PDB file of C-alpha atoms in Angstrom:
ATOM      1  CA  MET A 991      99.771-207.918 -75.339  1.00 42.00           C
ATOM      2  CA  LYS A 992     100.005-208.552 -78.937  1.00 41.00           C
ATOM      3  CA  LYS A 993     102.188-206.480 -81.025  1.00 40.00           C
ATOM      4  CA  ILE A 994     100.377-203.706 -83.094  1.00 42.00           C
ATOM      5  CA  ILE A 995     101.193-204.751 -86.735  1.00 40.00           C
ATOM      6  CA  LYS A 996     102.884-201.815 -88.947  1.00 40.00           C
ATOM      7  CA  ASN A 997     101.218-202.448 -91.769  1.00 41.00           C
ATOM      8  CA  LEU A 998      98.170-202.039 -92.610  1.00 44.00           C
ATOM      9  CA  ALA A 999      97.537-204.630 -94.852  1.00 43.00           C
ATOM     10  CA  PHE A1000      93.492-205.439 -94.614  1.00 46.00           C
ATOM     11  CA  LEU A1001      92.296-208.476 -96.749  1.00 45.00           C
ATOM     12  CA  ILE A1002      89.285-206.542 -98.059  1.00 41.00           C
ATOM     13  CA  THR A1003      88.662-207.254-101.849  1.00 36.00           C
ATOM     14  CA  ALA A1004      89.799-205.918-105.073  1.00 32.00           C
ATOM     15  CA  SER A1005      86.654-203.739-104.581  1.00 33.00           C
ATOM     16  CA  LEU A1006      84.884-206.204 -90.437  1.00 35.00           C
ATOM     17  CA  SER A1007      78.787-205.190 -89.860  1.00 39.00           C
ATOM     18  CA  ILE A1008      80.286-208.659 -89.126  1.00 39.00           C
ATOM     19  CA  ALA A1009      78.257-209.246 -92.401  1.00 45.00           C
ATOM     20  CA  ALA A1010      78.403-212.755 -91.429  1.00 42.00           C
ATOM     21  CA  ILE A1011      74.787-211.795 -89.723  1.00 44.00           C
ATOM     22  CA  ALA A1012      72.006-213.108 -91.860  1.00 46.00           C
ATOM     23  CA  GLN A1013      74.272-214.450 -94.201  1.00 51.00           C
ATOM     24  CA  PRO A1014      74.203-217.806 -96.025  1.00 56.00           C
ATOM     25  CA  GLN A1015      76.380-220.572 -94.901  1.00 66.00           C
ATOM     26  CA  ASP A1016      79.667-219.886 -97.774  1.00 89.00           C
ATOM     27  CA  THR A1017      80.062-216.336 -96.406  1.00 96.00           C
ATOM     28  CA  VAL A1018      83.554-216.168 -95.009  1.00 97.00           C
ATOM     29  CA  GLY A1019      85.560-212.778 -93.545  1.00 97.00           C
ATOM     30  CA  PHE A1020      87.836-211.278 -91.465  1.00 97.00           C
ATOM     31  CA  LYS A1021      87.845-208.995 -88.482  1.00 98.00           C
ATOM     32  CA  TYR A1022      90.661-206.174 -87.900  1.00 97.00           C
ATOM     33  CA  ASP A1023      91.223-204.940 -84.830  1.00 98.00           C
ATOM     34  CA  VAL A1024      92.218-201.157 -85.307  1.00 98.00           C
ATOM     35  CA  VAL A1025      94.017-198.501 -83.632  1.00 99.00           C
ATOM     36  CA  VAL A1026      92.698-195.718 -85.197  1.00 99.00           C
ATOM     37  CA  SER A1027      94.172-192.016 -84.976  1.00 98.00           C
ATOM     38  CA  ASN A1028      92.225-190.143 -87.444  1.00 98.00           C
ATOM     39  CA  PRO A1029      88.420-191.792 -88.275  1.00 98.00           C
ATOM     40  CA  LEU A1030      87.425-189.006 -90.504  1.00 98.00           C
ATOM     41  CA  ALA A1031      90.886-190.291 -92.704  1.00 98.00           C
ATOM     42  CA  VAL A1032      90.041-193.804 -92.562  1.00 98.00           C
ATOM     43  CA  VAL A1033      86.460-192.911 -93.523  1.00 98.00           C
ATOM     44  CA  ALA A1034      87.282-190.958 -96.161  1.00 98.00           C
ATOM     45  CA  ALA A1035      89.529-193.508 -97.729  1.00 98.00           C
ATOM     46  CA  PHE A1036      86.840-196.434 -97.672  1.00 97.00           C
ATOM     47  CA  ASP A1037      84.632-194.026 -99.294  1.00 97.00           C
ATOM     48  CA  LYS A1038      86.955-192.965-101.750  1.00 96.00           C
ATOM     49  CA  TYR A1039      87.923-196.762-102.858  1.00 94.00           C
ATOM     50  CA  ARG A1040      84.639-198.445-102.377  1.00 93.00           C
ATOM     51  CA  SER A1041      83.314-195.924-104.639  1.00 91.00           C
ATOM     52  CA  GLY A1042      85.849-196.537-107.340  1.00 88.00           C
ATOM     53  CA  ALA A1043      85.903-198.940-110.345  1.00 84.00           C
ATOM     54  CA  ALA A1044      88.449-201.355-108.459  1.00 82.00           C
ATOM     55  CA  GLY A1045      86.653-200.958-105.047  1.00 82.00           C
ATOM     56  CA  THR A1046      82.943-201.745-106.220  1.00 83.00           C
ATOM     57  CA  ASN A1047      81.983-205.570-105.526  1.00 86.00           C
ATOM     58  CA  SER A1048      78.158-206.116-104.214  1.00 87.00           C
ATOM     59  CA  ASP A1049      80.083-209.557-102.860  1.00 93.00           C
ATOM     60  CA  VAL A1050      82.149-207.833-100.165  1.00 94.00           C
ATOM     61  CA  VAL A1051      80.501-206.127 -97.116  1.00 95.00           C
ATOM     62  CA  VAL A1052      82.728-204.050 -95.432  1.00 96.00           C
ATOM     63  CA  THR A1053      81.597-202.569 -91.933  1.00 97.00           C
ATOM     64  CA  LEU A1054      83.649-199.613 -90.039  1.00 98.00           C
ATOM     65  CA  HIS A1055      82.786-200.395 -86.148  1.00 99.00           C
ATOM     66  CA  GLN A1056      83.803-198.144 -83.073  1.00 99.00           C
ATOM     67  CA  TYR A1057      84.765-199.939 -79.570  1.00 99.00           C
ATOM     68  CA  LEU A1058      82.283-199.308 -77.156  1.00 98.00           C
ATOM     69  CA  ALA A1059      84.111-201.597 -74.638  1.00 98.00           C
ATOM     70  CA  ASN A1060      86.618-203.864 -75.110  1.00 96.00           C
ATOM     71  CA  GLY A1061      88.803-204.215 -71.842  1.00 94.00           C
ATOM     72  CA  THR A1062      92.352-203.498 -71.993  1.00 94.00           C
ATOM     73  CA  SER A1063      92.898-203.912 -75.738  1.00 96.00           C
ATOM     74  CA  PRO A1064      94.231-200.790 -76.957  1.00 98.00           C
ATOM     75  CA  ALA A1065      91.855-201.382 -80.415  1.00 98.00           C
ATOM     76  CA  THR A1066      89.529-198.313 -81.154  1.00 99.00           C
ATOM     77  CA  HIS A1067      87.542-199.888 -84.375  1.00 99.00           C
ATOM     78  CA  ALA A1068      87.040-203.069 -85.671  1.00 98.00           C
ATOM     79  CA  VAL A1069      86.930-203.312 -89.274  1.00 98.00           C
ATOM     80  CA  THR A1070      84.579-206.827 -90.645  1.00 97.00           C
ATOM     81  CA  VAL A1071      84.861-207.768 -94.323  1.00 96.00           C
ATOM     82  CA  ALA A1072      82.250-210.517 -95.329  1.00 96.00           C
ATOM     83  CA  TYR A1073      82.838-212.384 -98.902  1.00 96.00           C
ATOM     84  CA  SER A1074      79.953-214.463-100.459  1.00 95.00           C
ATOM     85  CA  SER A1075      82.023-217.154-100.705  1.00 96.00           C
ATOM     86  CA  PRO A1076      85.382-218.325-100.493  1.00 96.00           C
ATOM     87  CA  GLN A1077      85.580-217.970-104.373  1.00 96.00           C
ATOM     88  CA  VAL A1078      84.458-214.614-104.147  1.00 96.00           C
ATOM     89  CA  MET A1079      87.302-214.384-101.429  1.00 96.00           C
ATOM     90  CA  ASP A1080      90.326-215.667-103.759  1.00 96.00           C
ATOM     91  CA  ALA A1081      89.198-213.575-106.822  1.00 94.00           C
ATOM     92  CA  ALA A1082      89.185-210.554-104.449  1.00 93.00           C
ATOM     93  CA  LEU A1083      92.664-211.153-102.770  1.00 92.00           C
ATOM     94  CA  ALA A1084      94.067-212.170-106.110  1.00 93.00           C
ATOM     95  CA  ALA A1085      92.501-208.878-108.015  1.00 91.00           C
ATOM     96  CA  GLN A1086      93.480-206.900-105.200  1.00 89.00           C
ATOM     97  CA  ALA A1087      97.353-207.516-105.091  1.00 88.00           C
ATOM     98  CA  THR A1088      97.901-206.168-108.418  1.00 90.00           C
ATOM     99  CA  SER A1089      95.512-203.094-108.415  1.00 93.00           C
ATOM    100  CA  PRO A1090      97.034-199.293-108.297  1.00 95.00           C
ATOM    101  CA  GLU A1091      93.680-198.131-106.357  1.00 95.00           C
ATOM    102  CA  TRP A1092      94.423-200.836-103.492  1.00 94.00           C
ATOM    103  CA  ALA A1093      97.735-199.590-103.295  1.00 96.00           C
ATOM    104  CA  VAL A1094      96.648-195.897-102.689  1.00 97.00           C
ATOM    105  CA  PHE A1095      94.021-197.358-100.548  1.00 97.00           C
ATOM    106  CA  GLN A1096      96.945-199.405 -98.181  1.00 96.00           C
ATOM    107  CA  LEU A1097      98.431-195.945 -98.079  1.00 97.00           C
ATOM    108  CA  GLU A1098      95.867-193.712 -97.011  1.00 98.00           C
ATOM    109  CA  LEU A1099      94.993-196.141 -94.365  1.00 97.00           C
ATOM    110  CA  ARG A1100      98.492-196.655 -93.082  1.00 97.00           C
ATOM    111  CA  ARG A1101      98.811-192.962 -92.407  1.00 98.00           C
ATOM    112  CA  ALA A1102      95.519-192.847 -90.175  1.00 98.00           C
ATOM    113  CA  SER A1103      95.536-196.344 -88.480  1.00 98.00           C
ATOM    114  CA  GLU A1104      97.290-199.526 -87.339  1.00 97.00           C
ATOM    115  CA  ILE A1105      95.991-202.896 -87.135  1.00 96.00           C
ATOM    116  CA  PHE A1106      96.356-204.701 -83.606  1.00 96.00           C
ATOM    117  CA  SER A1107      95.144-208.037 -84.378  1.00 96.00           C
ATOM    118  CA  SER A1108      92.717-209.910 -86.944  1.00 96.00           C
ATOM    119  CA  THR A1109      90.600-212.760 -86.917  1.00 97.00           C
ATOM    120  CA  MET A1110      89.237-215.467 -90.012  1.00 98.00           C
ATOM    121  CA  TRP A1111      85.808-216.625 -89.530  1.00 98.00           C
ATOM    122  CA  ARG A1112      83.052-218.474 -91.734  1.00 97.00           C
ATOM    123  CA  SER A1113      79.318-218.138 -91.458  1.00 96.00           C
ATOM    124  CA  LEU A1114      77.371-221.672 -90.051  1.00 96.00           C
ATOM    125  CA  GLY A1115      74.129-220.110 -91.862  1.00 95.00           C
ATOM    126  CA  LEU A1116      72.699-219.824 -88.129  1.00 96.00           C
ATOM    127  CA  ASN A1117      70.472-217.331 -86.863  1.00 94.00           C
ATOM    128  CA  ALA A1118      67.593-215.602 -86.056  1.00 95.00           C
ATOM    129  CA  GLY A1119      65.680-212.521 -85.447  1.00 94.00           C
ATOM    130  CA  ASN A1120      65.367-209.532 -87.697  1.00 94.00           C
ATOM    131  CA  SER A1121      68.217-208.753 -89.879  1.00 92.00           C
ATOM    132  CA  ASP A1122      67.129-205.498 -90.966  1.00 95.00           C
ATOM    133  CA  VAL A1123      68.416-204.379 -87.104  1.00 95.00           C
ATOM    134  CA  GLN A1124      71.932-204.538 -88.734  1.00 93.00           C
ATOM    135  CA  ASN A1125      71.035-201.680 -90.982  1.00 94.00           C
ATOM    136  CA  ALA A1126      70.196-199.398 -88.570  1.00 96.00           C
ATOM    137  CA  PRO A1127      72.204-196.237 -88.288  1.00 95.00           C
ATOM    138  CA  MET A1128      73.373-197.166 -84.996  1.00 97.00           C
ATOM    139  CA  ALA A1129      73.507-200.779 -85.132  1.00 98.00           C
ATOM    140  CA  ALA A1130      75.155-202.124 -81.867  1.00 98.00           C
ATOM    141  CA  GLY A1131      76.997-205.552 -81.714  1.00 97.00           C
ATOM    142  CA  ASN A1132      77.530-207.780 -78.124  1.00 97.00           C
ATOM    143  CA  TRP A1133      79.913-209.940 -79.478  1.00 98.00           C
ATOM    144  CA  VAL A1134      80.852-212.750 -77.076  1.00 98.00           C
ATOM    145  CA  TYR A1135      84.005-215.310 -78.159  1.00 98.00           C
ATOM    146  CA  VAL A1136      84.152-218.515 -76.763  1.00 98.00           C
ATOM    147  CA  ASN A1137      85.801-222.180 -77.123  1.00 98.00           C
ATOM    148  CA  VAL A1138      83.685-224.528 -77.851  1.00 98.00           C
ATOM    149  CA  ASP A1139      84.305-228.320 -76.430  1.00 97.00           C
ATOM    150  CA  ASP A1140      81.000-229.837 -78.576  1.00 98.00           C
ATOM    151  CA  PRO A1141      80.188-227.820 -81.309  1.00 98.00           C
ATOM    152  CA  ALA A1142      77.032-229.882 -82.691  1.00 98.00           C
ATOM    153  CA  ALA A1143      76.007-229.607 -78.625  1.00 98.00           C
ATOM    154  CA  TYR A1144      76.573-225.836 -78.547  1.00 98.00           C
ATOM    155  CA  ALA A1145      74.979-224.737 -81.373  1.00 98.00           C
ATOM    156  CA  ALA A1146      72.112-227.065 -80.893  1.00 98.00           C
ATOM    157  CA  ALA A1147      71.343-225.173 -77.551  1.00 98.00           C
ATOM    158  CA  TRP A1148      72.322-221.709 -78.891  1.00 98.00           C
ATOM    159  CA  GLN A1149      69.810-222.316 -81.820  1.00 97.00           C
ATOM    160  CA  GLU A1150      66.873-223.239 -79.339  1.00 96.00           C
ATOM    161  CA  TRP A1151      67.640-220.037 -76.925  1.00 96.00           C
ATOM    162  CA  VAL A1152      67.659-217.590 -80.107  1.00 95.00           C
ATOM    163  CA  ASP A1153      64.247-218.801 -81.695  1.00 94.00           C
ATOM    164  CA  ALA A1154      62.867-218.330 -78.185  1.00 93.00           C
ATOM    165  CA  GLU A1155      64.539-214.926 -77.616  1.00 90.00           C
ATOM    166  CA  ALA A1156      64.860-213.454 -80.919  1.00 83.00           C
ATOM    167  CA  SER A1157      62.499-210.013 -81.851  1.00 86.00           C
ATOM    168  CA  GLU A1158      61.849-207.597 -84.561  1.00 90.00           C
ATOM    169  CA  ASP A1159      64.257-205.458 -82.861  1.00 91.00           C
ATOM    170  CA  SER A1160      67.159-208.082 -82.267  1.00 93.00           C
ATOM    171  CA  GLN A1161      69.231-210.332 -84.732  1.00 95.00           C
ATOM    172  CA  PHE A1162      71.995-213.158 -83.794  1.00 96.00           C
ATOM    173  CA  ALA A1163      74.128-214.977 -85.488  1.00 96.00           C
ATOM    174  CA  LEU A1164      76.859-217.922 -84.645  1.00 98.00           C
ATOM    175  CA  ILE A1165      79.957-217.863 -86.252  1.00 98.00           C
ATOM    176  CA  ALA A1166      82.660-220.246 -86.304  1.00 98.00           C
ATOM    177  CA  ILE A1167      86.683-219.028 -85.738  1.00 98.00           C
ATOM    178  CA  ALA A1168      88.723-220.245 -88.298  1.00 96.00           C
ATOM    179  CA  ALA A1169      91.932-218.548 -87.012  1.00 96.00           C
ATOM    180  CA  ASP A1170      92.676-216.014 -83.895  1.00 93.00           C
ATOM    181  CA  GLY A1171      96.214-216.220 -83.676  1.00 89.00           C
ATOM    182  CA  ALA A1172      96.263-217.168 -79.809  1.00 84.00           C
ATOM    183  CA  ASP A1173      93.105-216.034 -78.559  1.00 85.00           C
ATOM    184  CA  GLY A1174      91.932-219.659 -78.330  1.00 93.00           C
ATOM    185  CA  ALA A1175      88.253-219.302 -79.659  1.00 97.00           C
ATOM    186  CA  THR A1176      86.528-221.470 -81.723  1.00 98.00           C
ATOM    187  CA  HIS A1177      83.146-219.709 -82.347  1.00 98.00           C
ATOM    188  CA  ALA A1178      81.514-215.953 -81.673  1.00 98.00           C
ATOM    189  CA  VAL A1179      78.106-215.452 -80.656  1.00 98.00           C
ATOM    190  CA  ILE A1180      76.811-212.259 -82.256  1.00 97.00           C
ATOM    191  CA  ASN A1181      73.933-210.280 -80.899  1.00 96.00           C
ATOM    192  CA  THR A1182      72.781-207.119 -82.688  1.00 97.00           C
ATOM    193  CA  ALA A1183      70.233-204.433 -81.626  1.00 96.00           C
ATOM    194  CA  ARG A1184      69.691-201.143 -82.941  1.00 96.00           C
ATOM    195  CA  SER A1185      71.211-199.124 -80.954  1.00 97.00           C
ATOM    196  CA  PRO A1186      73.693-199.244 -77.637  1.00 97.00           C
ATOM    197  CA  GLY A1187      71.084-198.151 -75.203  1.00 95.00           C
ATOM    198  CA  ALA A1188      68.655-200.922 -76.764  1.00 94.00           C
ATOM    199  CA  GLN A1189      71.201-203.526 -75.687  1.00 91.00           C
ATOM    200  CA  PHE A1190      70.102-203.164 -72.543  1.00 91.00           C
ATOM    201  CA  ALA A1191      66.562-204.019 -73.295  1.00 87.00           C
ATOM    202  CA  GLN A1192      64.858-206.796 -71.090  1.00 80.00           C
ATOM    203  CA  ARG A1193      65.140-210.165 -72.161  1.00 80.00           C
ATOM    204  CA  ASN A1194      62.168-211.424 -73.880  1.00 78.00           C
ATOM    205  CA  ASP A1195      62.609-215.187 -72.498  1.00 86.00           C
ATOM    206  CA  GLN A1196      64.983-215.484 -69.005  1.00 91.00           C
ATOM    207  CA  THR A1197      63.763-219.040 -68.775  1.00 94.00           C
ATOM    208  CA  ALA A1198      65.223-219.679 -72.325  1.00 95.00           C
ATOM    209  CA  PHE A1199      68.388-217.989 -71.680  1.00 94.00           C
ATOM    210  CA  THR A1200      68.912-219.556 -68.176  1.00 95.00           C
ATOM    211  CA  LYS A1201      68.303-223.070 -69.885  1.00 97.00           C
ATOM    212  CA  PHE A1202      70.727-222.329 -72.518  1.00 97.00           C
ATOM    213  CA  ARG A1203      74.001-221.178 -69.817  1.00 96.00           C
ATOM    214  CA  LYS A1204      73.370-224.144 -68.141  1.00 98.00           C
ATOM    215  CA  SER A1205      73.266-226.478 -70.938  1.00 98.00           C
ATOM    216  CA  VAL A1206      76.684-225.110 -72.491  1.00 98.00           C
ATOM    217  CA  SER A1207      78.422-224.148 -69.111  1.00 97.00           C
ATOM    218  CA  GLY A1208      80.408-227.638 -69.409  1.00 97.00           C
ATOM    219  CA  ILE A1209      81.269-227.526 -73.125  1.00 98.00           C
ATOM    220  CA  ARG A1210      82.347-223.610 -73.650  1.00 98.00           C
ATOM    221  CA  GLU A1211      84.749-220.913 -72.071  1.00 98.00           C
ATOM    222  CA  VAL A1212      84.232-217.428 -72.310  1.00 97.00           C
ATOM    223  CA  LYS A1213      87.129-216.133 -73.534  1.00 97.00           C
ATOM    224  CA  GLU A1214      86.018-212.398 -74.652  1.00 96.00           C
ATOM    225  CA  ARG A1215      82.939-210.099 -74.276  1.00 97.00           C
ATOM    226  CA  VAL A1216      82.863-206.377 -76.221  1.00 98.00           C
ATOM    227  CA  ARG A1217      80.781-204.231 -77.340  1.00 98.00           C
ATOM    228  CA  LEU A1218      80.495-201.879 -80.412  1.00 98.00           C
ATOM    229  CA  VAL A1219      78.673-199.499 -82.628  1.00 98.00           C
ATOM    230  CA  LYS A1220      78.276-199.357 -86.011  1.00 98.00           C
ATOM    231  CA  VAL A1221      80.323-196.237 -88.087  1.00 98.00           C
ATOM    232  CA  LYS A1222      79.630-197.163 -91.380  1.00 98.00           C
ATOM    233  CA  SER A1223      79.189-199.783 -94.391  1.00 96.00           C
ATOM    234  CA  TRP A1224      80.275-200.051 -98.012  1.00 95.00           C
TER     235      TRP A1224
END
């Protein structure tokens, strides 16, 4: 089992929805699985920091999610951070290194939570469906992490499926995993609905989904499946 990281060092910005959804290809970011002992205190810390001068940055989106199902992982929540470009990420990380407000924010988070694991990702610019779905108050995600042997073939098959499946009530995104420790995923498939219950809606095109699964069965291995619901975005 992965060790819980004692130093809660979120690389957010001098300013976890996976804001990669419906983002341009330059978008990069992090996802942190977190063991939260005081959810209200975590939300309050983000509210305080993101509303201050040091934490305000429209080029960075931060989302706190609560896990609904994540197997045996002790993580209770996930934080996703999306930077509009690698340059924005670099500037944010440099600024936060000398920010007194950032230091206070980190202290407040350490009192209420611990990081369990972390992932770096980048957008491929591949998506389908209604991007407004992620703004729903209880937007729910079905995240599937996969190890892909042929990324180009997988992406083409995935895009064909989601183009047939997408509707006004769903949003799909395929992102690349740049690093995830020893987990071994190369990509994440993110399916978002307006609520946890809406995730169980009948597929619009079962034939397209069956074709997709058959076409990628020999080039991908599913590493993990999790379900989450959005708590708040900043």
